Coordinates of C-alpha atoms and ligand atoms in Angstrom, one line a residue:
M8 CA 116.2 -244.3 61.0
N9 CA 116.4 -242.2 58.0
F10 CA 112.7 -242.6 56.0
A11 CA 113.2 -240.3 53.3
I12 CA 111.7 -243.2 51.1
L13 CA 108.8 -243.1 52.7
F14 CA 108.5 -238.9 52.5
I15 CA 106.5 -237.5 48.9
H16 CA 107.3 -234.2 50.0
K17 CA 111.2 -232.3 49.7
K18 CA 111.6 -230.9 53.6
N19 CA 109.5 -227.8 53.6
V20 CA 109.3 -226.2 56.6
N21 CA 108.7 -222.7 56.3
L22 CA 105.5 -224.6 54.1
W23 CA 104.8 -226.3 57.1
Q24 CA 104.9 -224.1 59.4
S25 CA 101.7 -221.6 57.8
I26 CA 100.0 -224.8 56.6
T27 CA 100.0 -225.1 60.4
A28 CA 99.5 -221.7 61.2
N29 CA 95.9 -221.8 58.5
M30 CA 94.9 -225.2 61.4
N31 CA 94.9 -222.9 64.8
N32 CA 93.0 -220.5 63.0
R33 CA 90.0 -223.9 61.5
K34 CA 87.4 -224.5 64.1
I35 CA 88.5 -228.1 66.1
N36 CA 85.3 -229.8 68.7
S37 CA 88.2 -231.6 70.5
I38 CA 92.2 -231.7 71.0
N39 CA 92.1 -234.9 69.7
E40 CA 90.6 -234.4 66.8
D41 CA 93.4 -232.2 65.5
D42 CA 96.1 -234.7 65.1
K43 CA 94.5 -238.2 65.0
P44 CA 92.1 -239.8 61.6
Q45 CA 88.7 -239.3 62.9
A46 CA 87.6 -243.0 63.4
N47 CA 84.6 -243.4 60.7
C48 CA 81.1 -244.4 61.6
G49 CA 79.0 -247.7 64.5
V50 CA 76.8 -250.2 63.4
V51 CA 74.6 -251.5 65.4
G52 CA 71.8 -254.4 64.5
I53 CA 69.4 -256.6 67.4
Y54 CA 66.5 -258.9 65.7
G55 CA 63.6 -260.6 68.6
H56 CA 63.7 -258.5 71.2
P57 CA 61.2 -256.1 73.0
Q58 CA 63.1 -253.1 72.7
A59 CA 65.3 -253.2 70.9
S60 CA 65.8 -249.4 70.3
L61 CA 66.7 -249.6 74.0
M62 CA 69.2 -252.4 73.8
A63 CA 70.8 -250.2 70.3
Y64 CA 70.9 -247.3 72.0
Y65 CA 73.5 -248.7 75.1
M66 CA 75.5 -250.6 71.8
L67 CA 75.7 -246.8 70.7
H68 CA 76.1 -245.2 72.9
S69 CA 79.3 -247.9 74.0
L70 CA 80.4 -247.1 69.7
Q71 CA 80.5 -243.1 70.8
H72 CA 84.5 -243.5 70.2
R73 CA 83.4 -244.1 66.3
G74 CA 81.6 -241.2 65.5
Q75 CA 80.2 -237.8 67.6
E76 CA 78.7 -236.0 65.0
A77 CA 75.2 -237.3 64.6
A78 CA 73.5 -240.5 65.9
G79 CA 70.6 -242.3 64.5
I80 CA 67.9 -245.6 65.2
T81 CA 65.7 -246.8 63.1
T82 CA 63.0 -250.0 64.1
F83 CA 60.9 -252.1 62.7
Y84 CA 56.9 -252.8 63.4
Y85 CA 53.7 -253.9 63.6
D86 CA 51.3 -251.1 62.4
E87 CA 48.0 -251.6 62.8
K88 CA 46.6 -248.9 61.5
I89 CA 48.3 -249.0 58.0
G90 CA 47.8 -253.6 58.7
K91 CA 51.4 -253.5 57.7
L92 CA 54.8 -253.1 59.2
N93 CA 56.4 -250.3 59.2
Y94 CA 59.3 -248.1 60.5
A95 CA 60.0 -245.5 62.6
S96 CA 63.3 -243.3 62.8
H97 CA 65.0 -240.8 64.4
R98 CA 68.2 -238.9 63.6
R99 CA 69.8 -236.3 65.3
N100 CA 73.0 -234.0 65.0
G101 CA 74.9 -234.8 68.3
L102 CA 75.9 -237.4 71.0
V103 CA 74.2 -240.7 71.3
L104 CA 73.1 -239.4 74.7
D105 CA 72.5 -236.0 73.5
V106 CA 70.1 -237.7 70.3
F107 CA 68.4 -240.1 73.0
S108 CA 67.4 -237.5 75.9
Q109 CA 64.0 -238.2 76.1
P110 CA 62.7 -241.7 77.8
E111 CA 59.5 -241.7 75.6
L112 CA 61.9 -241.8 72.4
F113 CA 61.7 -246.0 72.9
T114 CA 58.7 -246.9 74.5
D115 CA 56.1 -244.8 72.0
V116 CA 58.7 -243.9 68.9
L117 CA 60.7 -246.4 68.2
K118 CA 58.9 -249.6 68.8
G119 CA 59.7 -253.1 67.4
N120 CA 62.0 -256.4 68.2
T121 CA 63.9 -255.3 66.1
A122 CA 66.5 -252.0 65.1
I123 CA 69.4 -251.2 63.8
G124 CA 71.5 -247.9 64.9
H125 CA 74.7 -245.7 63.6
N126 CA 76.6 -243.2 65.4
R127 CA 78.4 -240.8 62.5
Y128 CA 81.4 -239.3 62.0
A129 CA 81.1 -237.4 58.3
T130 CA 83.9 -239.6 55.9
T131 CA 81.7 -238.6 53.3
G132 CA 78.6 -236.2 52.1
A133 CA 78.2 -232.8 54.1
A134 CA 77.7 -233.4 58.0
N135 CA 73.7 -232.4 57.8
G136 CA 70.9 -233.6 58.2
L137 CA 70.0 -235.5 55.7
N138 CA 73.0 -238.0 56.1
I139 CA 72.6 -239.1 59.0
Q140 CA 71.7 -242.9 59.4
P141 CA 70.1 -245.3 59.1
L142 CA 68.4 -244.5 56.1
N143 CA 65.1 -245.5 55.4
M144 CA 63.0 -246.7 52.5
K145 CA 59.9 -247.7 51.2
Y146 CA 60.4 -249.3 47.6
H147 CA 58.6 -252.0 45.1
S148 CA 60.2 -254.9 47.9
G149 CA 58.5 -252.9 51.0
I150 CA 60.8 -251.1 53.2
L151 CA 64.3 -251.0 54.3
A152 CA 67.1 -249.4 56.2
V153 CA 70.5 -249.0 56.3
S154 CA 74.2 -248.7 58.0
H155 CA 76.8 -247.8 57.0
N156 CA 80.4 -248.2 58.2
G157 CA 82.9 -248.0 55.9
N158 CA 83.7 -245.7 52.2
L159 CA 82.6 -246.7 48.8
S160 CA 85.6 -246.9 46.5
N161 CA 83.6 -246.5 43.0
T162 CA 80.8 -244.2 44.3
N163 CA 81.3 -241.4 41.4
T164 CA 80.3 -244.3 38.8
L165 CA 78.1 -245.5 40.5
R166 CA 76.3 -242.4 41.2
R167 CA 76.5 -241.0 37.2
K168 CA 75.2 -244.9 36.3
L169 CA 72.2 -244.8 39.0
Q170 CA 71.6 -240.5 38.0
E171 CA 71.5 -241.7 34.1
K172 CA 68.2 -244.4 35.0
G173 CA 66.6 -241.9 36.8
A174 CA 67.4 -242.3 40.5
I175 CA 67.5 -238.8 42.4
F176 CA 69.5 -238.7 45.5
H177 CA 68.6 -237.4 48.6
T178 CA 71.9 -237.3 50.7
T179 CA 75.6 -236.8 49.6
T180 CA 76.6 -240.0 51.3
D181 CA 78.0 -243.3 49.9
T182 CA 75.6 -244.7 51.9
E183 CA 72.6 -244.3 49.5
M184 CA 73.6 -246.0 47.1
F185 CA 72.9 -249.2 48.1
L186 CA 69.7 -247.9 48.2
H187 CA 69.3 -246.9 45.1
L188 CA 71.5 -250.3 43.7
I189 CA 69.1 -252.3 45.8
A190 CA 65.8 -250.5 44.4
H191 CA 67.2 -251.0 40.8
S192 CA 67.6 -255.0 41.0
K193 CA 65.0 -256.9 39.3
K194 CA 66.1 -259.9 41.4
T195 CA 62.9 -261.1 42.7
T196 CA 63.8 -261.5 46.7
V197 CA 65.5 -258.6 49.5
I198 CA 68.4 -261.3 49.7
E199 CA 69.3 -261.7 46.3
Q200 CA 68.5 -257.6 45.7
I201 CA 71.1 -256.9 48.5
K202 CA 73.1 -259.2 47.0
E203 CA 73.2 -257.6 44.0
A204 CA 74.2 -254.6 45.4
L205 CA 76.7 -255.7 47.0
N206 CA 79.0 -257.2 44.4
I207 CA 78.6 -253.8 42.0
T208 CA 79.9 -252.3 44.9
K209 CA 84.0 -251.7 45.6
G210 CA 85.1 -249.9 49.2
G211 CA 85.7 -251.2 52.8
Y212 CA 82.1 -251.2 54.1
S213 CA 80.7 -253.2 57.0
L214 CA 76.3 -253.1 56.6
A215 CA 73.4 -253.9 59.4
I216 CA 70.4 -253.9 57.6
L217 CA 66.9 -254.3 58.4
T218 CA 65.3 -255.8 56.0
E219 CA 61.6 -257.8 56.4
D220 CA 63.2 -260.5 55.6
G221 CA 65.4 -259.9 59.5
L222 CA 68.2 -258.4 60.0
V223 CA 71.3 -258.6 57.1
A224 CA 75.1 -257.7 57.9
A225 CA 77.6 -258.5 55.6
R226 CA 81.3 -256.8 55.7
D227 CA 83.2 -256.3 52.5
P228 CA 84.6 -259.0 49.8
H229 CA 88.5 -257.5 51.7
G230 CA 86.3 -257.0 55.1
V231 CA 88.6 -253.7 56.0
R232 CA 85.4 -252.4 58.9
P233 CA 85.1 -254.7 60.9
L234 CA 81.5 -256.9 62.0
S235 CA 80.4 -259.3 64.7
V236 CA 78.3 -261.4 66.0
G237 CA 76.3 -262.0 69.0
K238 CA 73.1 -263.4 71.0
L239 CA 71.7 -262.2 73.9
N240 CA 70.0 -264.6 76.6
F241 CA 67.4 -262.9 77.8
V242 CA 63.9 -263.5 80.7
D243 CA 60.8 -262.5 78.6
A244 CA 57.8 -261.3 80.4
N245 CA 56.1 -264.3 80.6
N246 CA 59.2 -265.3 82.1
K247 CA 60.4 -267.4 78.9
N248 CA 64.7 -267.3 78.5
Q249 CA 64.2 -265.9 74.8
T250 CA 67.5 -265.5 72.5
A251 CA 68.0 -262.5 70.3
Y252 CA 70.7 -261.9 68.5
V253 CA 73.0 -258.9 67.8
V254 CA 75.7 -257.1 65.7
A255 CA 78.2 -254.4 66.6
S256 CA 81.0 -252.8 64.5
E257 CA 82.6 -253.7 68.0
T258 CA 82.1 -256.5 70.7
C259 CA 82.0 -253.9 73.9
A260 CA 79.4 -253.2 72.0
F261 CA 77.8 -256.4 72.9
D262 CA 79.5 -255.9 76.4
M263 CA 77.4 -252.7 77.1
I264 CA 73.6 -255.0 77.0
G265 CA 75.1 -258.8 78.9
A266 CA 75.6 -260.0 75.3
E267 CA 78.5 -262.7 74.5
E268 CA 80.0 -262.7 70.6
I269 CA 79.0 -265.8 68.7
R270 CA 81.9 -264.9 65.4
S271 CA 83.1 -262.1 63.4
I272 CA 81.3 -261.6 59.8
K273 CA 84.0 -263.4 57.3
H274 CA 84.8 -261.2 54.9
N275 CA 83.0 -261.4 51.5
E276 CA 80.2 -262.6 54.2
M277 CA 76.6 -261.9 54.2
I278 CA 74.1 -263.0 57.0
L279 CA 70.7 -263.4 58.1
I280 CA 69.2 -263.7 61.3
N281 CA 65.2 -264.0 61.1
D282 CA 62.7 -265.7 62.9
K283 CA 64.2 -269.1 61.7
T284 CA 67.7 -268.2 63.4
L285 CA 65.1 -267.2 66.8
K286 CA 63.9 -270.8 66.5
T287 CA 67.0 -272.7 65.6
G288 CA 70.2 -271.0 66.4
E289 CA 70.7 -270.8 62.6
I290 CA 72.5 -268.0 61.5
Q291 CA 72.2 -268.0 57.3
S292 CA 75.6 -267.6 55.0
Y293 CA 75.8 -266.2 51.5
K294 CA 78.7 -265.4 50.0
I295 CA 78.7 -262.2 48.0
Q296 CA 81.4 -261.8 45.9
P297 CA 81.7 -266.3 43.8
E298 CA 85.6 -266.2 44.6
T299 CA 86.9 -265.1 47.9
P300 CA 89.3 -262.5 48.4
V301 CA 92.7 -262.6 50.5
A302 CA 91.5 -260.1 53.2
K303 CA 92.6 -256.9 53.9
H304 CA 91.7 -255.2 57.7
C305 CA 92.2 -252.2 58.4
I306 CA 95.6 -252.2 60.6
F307 CA 94.6 -248.3 61.6
E308 CA 92.0 -250.5 63.9
Y309 CA 94.1 -252.2 65.6
V310 CA 96.8 -249.2 66.3
Y311 CA 93.6 -246.3 67.7
F312 CA 90.0 -246.1 65.9
S313 CA 89.0 -249.3 68.2
R314 CA 88.5 -249.9 72.1
P315 CA 90.8 -252.1 73.8
D316 CA 88.6 -253.8 75.8
S317 CA 87.2 -254.6 72.6
R318 CA 87.6 -257.8 69.7
I319 CA 87.4 -256.8 65.9
F320 CA 88.3 -259.3 63.4
G321 CA 88.3 -261.8 65.6
H322 CA 91.1 -260.8 68.5
N323 CA 91.8 -259.3 71.3
V324 CA 92.7 -255.5 70.6
D325 CA 94.3 -254.9 74.2
K326 CA 97.0 -257.5 73.3
V327 CA 98.1 -256.4 69.8
R328 CA 98.1 -252.7 71.6
R329 CA 100.4 -254.4 73.8
K330 CA 102.2 -256.2 71.5
L331 CA 102.3 -252.8 69.6
G332 CA 104.1 -251.5 72.7
K333 CA 106.7 -254.8 73.5
N334 CA 107.7 -254.5 70.1
L335 CA 108.3 -250.9 70.1
A336 CA 110.6 -251.3 73.0
E337 CA 112.2 -253.9 71.4
E338 CA 113.1 -252.5 68.4
F339 CA 113.1 -248.2 69.8
P340 CA 113.8 -249.1 73.6
T341 CA 115.4 -245.6 75.8
T342 CA 118.0 -246.1 78.8
P343 CA 118.8 -244.7 82.0
T344 CA 120.3 -240.9 81.5
E345 CA 124.4 -241.3 82.5
D346 CA 123.4 -240.1 85.6
G347 CA 120.9 -242.5 85.9
K348 CA 118.2 -241.0 85.9
K349 CA 115.7 -243.8 85.5
V350 CA 113.2 -244.3 82.9
T351 CA 110.0 -243.0 83.7
V352 CA 107.5 -244.2 80.7
I353 CA 103.9 -242.3 80.8
A354 CA 100.9 -242.3 78.4
V355 CA 99.0 -239.9 75.9
P356 CA 95.8 -241.3 77.0
D357 CA 93.7 -242.8 76.3
S358 CA 94.5 -244.1 73.0
G359 CA 98.2 -244.6 74.2
N360 CA 97.8 -246.1 77.2
T361 CA 97.3 -249.6 76.7
S362 CA 100.0 -249.6 74.5
T363 CA 102.8 -247.6 76.7
L364 CA 102.1 -251.0 79.5
G365 CA 104.2 -252.8 77.2
Y366 CA 106.7 -250.9 76.7
A367 CA 107.3 -249.6 79.3
R368 CA 106.9 -253.7 80.4
T369 CA 110.0 -254.8 77.6
N370 CA 112.3 -251.7 78.7
A371 CA 111.8 -253.2 82.3
E372 CA 112.0 -256.8 81.8
K373 CA 113.7 -256.9 78.2
N374 CA 115.6 -254.4 77.0
N375 CA 116.5 -254.8 81.6
Y376 CA 116.7 -250.7 82.0
D377 CA 115.9 -249.1 84.6
T378 CA 111.7 -248.5 84.4
V379 CA 109.3 -247.7 85.9
F380 CA 105.2 -246.6 84.3
E381 CA 103.7 -243.4 86.0
I382 CA 100.6 -240.9 84.6
G383 CA 102.3 -238.4 84.2
L384 CA 98.9 -236.6 82.0
I385 CA 95.8 -236.6 83.6
R386 CA 92.6 -235.5 81.2
S387 CA 89.8 -233.6 81.7
H388 CA 86.4 -235.9 79.7
Y389 CA 84.4 -232.4 80.2
V390 CA 86.4 -230.3 77.7
G391 CA 82.4 -230.0 75.6
R392 CA 83.6 -226.4 73.3
T393 CA 85.8 -223.6 74.8
F394 CA 85.2 -220.1 75.3
I395 CA 88.2 -218.4 73.6
Q396 CA 89.9 -215.1 75.1
P397 CA 90.3 -213.1 72.0
G398 CA 94.1 -213.0 71.9
Q399 CA 94.4 -216.5 73.5
D400 CA 97.0 -218.8 71.9
N401 CA 93.8 -221.1 70.6
R402 CA 95.6 -224.4 70.4
E403 CA 97.7 -223.7 73.3
F404 CA 94.3 -223.8 75.7
K405 CA 92.5 -226.5 73.7
V406 CA 95.0 -228.7 75.2
K407 CA 96.3 -227.4 78.4
S408 CA 91.4 -226.9 79.2
K409 CA 92.3 -231.0 77.8
F410 CA 95.5 -232.5 79.2
N411 CA 97.1 -231.8 82.2
P412 CA 101.1 -232.5 82.8
V413 CA 101.9 -234.3 86.6
R414 CA 104.7 -232.1 88.1
G415 CA 105.6 -234.0 90.7
V416 CA 106.0 -236.6 88.3
I417 CA 107.6 -235.3 85.2
E418 CA 110.4 -232.0 86.9
N419 CA 113.4 -233.6 86.7
R420 CA 113.1 -236.8 85.5
N421 CA 113.7 -238.8 81.8
I422 CA 110.7 -238.9 80.0
V423 CA 109.5 -241.2 77.5
I424 CA 106.1 -240.0 76.0
V425 CA 104.5 -243.4 73.8
D426 CA 101.9 -243.0 71.4
D427 CA 99.5 -244.6 68.9
S428 CA 99.9 -242.5 65.8
I429 CA 100.9 -238.7 64.5
V430 CA 99.3 -237.3 62.0
R431 CA 99.2 -233.3 61.9
G432 CA 102.0 -232.7 65.3
T433 CA 99.9 -229.7 65.3
T434 CA 98.0 -230.3 68.7
L435 CA 100.9 -232.9 69.4
K436 CA 103.9 -229.6 69.7
S437 CA 101.2 -228.2 71.6
L438 CA 101.1 -230.4 74.4
I439 CA 104.8 -231.4 74.8
K440 CA 104.8 -227.5 75.3
L441 CA 102.8 -228.0 77.9
I442 CA 104.8 -230.9 79.2
R443 CA 108.2 -228.9 79.2
K444 CA 106.9 -226.5 81.5
A445 CA 107.1 -229.5 84.0
N446 CA 110.7 -229.1 83.7
P447 CA 111.6 -232.8 82.7
A448 CA 115.8 -233.7 82.2
K449 CA 114.7 -235.8 78.8
L450 CA 111.4 -236.1 77.0
H451 CA 111.6 -238.8 73.9
L452 CA 109.1 -239.6 72.2
R453 CA 107.7 -243.5 70.5
I454 CA 105.2 -243.7 68.3
T455 CA 103.7 -247.5 67.7
S456 CA 103.7 -247.0 64.5
P457 CA 104.9 -246.2 61.0
P458 CA 104.6 -242.2 59.3
V459 CA 101.2 -241.6 58.2
T460 CA 101.7 -240.9 54.9
C461 CA 98.8 -241.3 52.6
P462 CA 94.9 -240.5 53.3
C463 CA 93.0 -243.4 54.3
Y464 CA 90.0 -244.3 51.1
Y465 CA 88.0 -246.6 52.8
G466 CA 86.1 -245.3 55.7
M467 CA 88.8 -242.5 57.8
D468 CA 89.3 -239.3 57.6
F469 CA 92.8 -238.1 57.1
P470 CA 93.7 -234.9 56.1
T471 CA 95.4 -234.4 53.2
K472 CA 99.0 -236.0 52.4
K473 CA 100.7 -231.9 51.9
E474 CA 98.8 -232.0 55.7
L475 CA 100.6 -234.4 57.0
I476 CA 103.9 -234.2 58.9
A477 CA 105.3 -237.0 58.0
N478 CA 105.9 -235.7 54.9
H479 CA 107.7 -232.7 55.5
F480 CA 111.0 -233.8 56.6
N481 CA 113.0 -236.3 55.8
T482 CA 113.4 -238.4 59.2
E483 CA 112.5 -239.0 62.5
E484 CA 115.3 -236.1 63.8
E485 CA 113.7 -233.2 61.8
I486 CA 110.3 -234.0 62.9
G487 CA 111.4 -234.5 66.6
K488 CA 113.8 -231.3 66.6
Y489 CA 109.9 -229.8 65.3
L490 CA 107.8 -231.1 67.7
G491 CA 110.5 -230.0 70.6
I492 CA 112.3 -233.7 72.0
D493 CA 115.0 -235.3 72.8
S494 CA 114.4 -238.3 70.8
L495 CA 111.8 -240.0 68.2
H496 CA 111.5 -242.7 66.8
Y497 CA 108.1 -244.8 64.8
L498 CA 107.9 -248.5 64.9
S499 CA 108.7 -249.5 61.7
I500 CA 105.9 -251.3 59.5
E501 CA 107.8 -254.9 59.5
K502 CA 107.6 -254.7 63.5
L503 CA 103.9 -253.2 62.8
I504 CA 102.9 -256.1 60.9
E505 CA 104.2 -258.8 63.2
S506 CA 102.3 -257.9 65.8
V507 CA 98.8 -258.2 64.3
P508 CA 97.5 -261.7 64.3
K509 CA 98.1 -263.8 61.0
D510 CA 94.8 -266.0 60.3
Q511 CA 95.1 -267.4 57.1
G512 CA 93.6 -265.8 54.4
I513 CA 93.6 -262.8 56.2
N514 CA 96.1 -259.6 55.3
Y515 CA 96.2 -255.8 56.0
C516 CA 95.1 -253.2 54.2
T517 CA 98.2 -250.4 55.0
A518 CA 97.8 -247.9 52.5
C519 CA 98.3 -244.7 55.0
F520 CA 101.7 -246.2 56.8
T521 CA 102.8 -247.1 52.9
G522 CA 100.4 -246.0 49.7
E523 CA 99.5 -249.3 49.0
Y524 CA 96.1 -249.5 48.6
P525 CA 94.3 -252.6 48.5
I526 CA 91.0 -251.8 46.0
E527 CA 90.9 -249.4 43.6
I528 CA 90.8 -245.8 43.9
E529 CA 87.8 -244.4 41.4
K530 CA 89.5 -240.6 39.7
E531 CA 88.2 -238.3 40.7
Ligands
SF4_616 FE1 93.0 -248.4 57.7 FE2 95.3 -246.8 57.6 FE3 93.6 -248.8 55.2 FE4 92.2 -246.5 55.7 S1 94.1 -246.7 54.5 S2 91.3 -249.3 56.2 S3 93.0 -246.3 58.3 S4 94.9 -248.9 57.0

């Protein structure tokens, strides 16, 4: 396949090599981070549970893959000293386990039966302490806290307008915009204030907001990022059956605490969970804009970001990933070698595992090629920061510290590696070099998404256009040659779209593959 049309830059291998050489010197935290877009953030919320902060903690733990820089929880509780509702918050840099390592945080600090939480990967704003969410405020209508997943696309205009009105920003994150817009609203109820603020903002957002009126959750009018609502049945201290309500970016967070999904929050929808919900089960629903546009769900959530055991946008991620692998095998099968070596399919763990199963099965059962699925790469989950000896090849060492090829599976075999995406390609190149040392007879690569050619402005951290490997070569053959493999094929955009669920009124954002941005991007 020649995809010169997709590629913006002409072939320039020397430039590309100098870019990747510079990146070799850059500090990276883990191997995957360098070759994958960074998942944006994870948000959670819970209303009506006596251990709300502990439940939020467990939910954040299962959403750790959506952000590893920082974590935070805010709770609302009745403060007897001041005789009214107050908030408590704990927010730090680090993984959830480290940030909440002291058990007394859940009993002595984060009190109350409502909580929201956030895992942060810095898509906007520096990775400093002030930017860690939830962001909390006391204003004319009481107290309010916000957790946000996504990126706004009209931040500069909003910030300028708010500053002209006297707003002073404390963070460099676009999430603070919501607080200022809510505080500046002249509307009389908190729900109306939030609704007005959401109408002014543009871009991708999924929000959990704690207010004195209850827990509010919302998805932007195009619904770029996922957010679901669920319920958690429990027995209280008086042995009475009770139900708490929860929201989370992915349903794997519900599984963690034994909650069940009620539904995906709709695009252009804002819901309110309050004491009335606890009594009647009714979740109040509001439209953000009067007219609901066609949804533009992020297609990359299915390809890579979300966990396969989650449901997002009302669908199983696992099922879609298998279909991606199946469609890839139909489009680009791998054949046994001329001397009869069967096809051995291996995944790049963990993100490529599920789609690899789909690929292997289809290559065997539908394409009728002698095919086996094998575990060819063992991944260490305990990498952390590794001390690199002076003079050591930094990238190669980091790859080795994370993946080890299983020689018995690879040696003298006809191997096809299945992975979900290639962004820079630098780490993948080192990984392929490592696999080559185990002496495969043939080494092929199949990717369950099209070439990534454009950055994301709706809440994913992609490298710049010139850092994307697909923008430096004219064909997949050239990329394959650069990576050091015998053949490379990407899933086509048509087959990617065919693989994802088709619901009425739902479409997809595919901008990082096509450059077609569904929501206007503000010029700098
Ligand atoms: Fe998702 Fe890509 Fe669109 Fe960003 S540009 S929202 S990652 S599909």
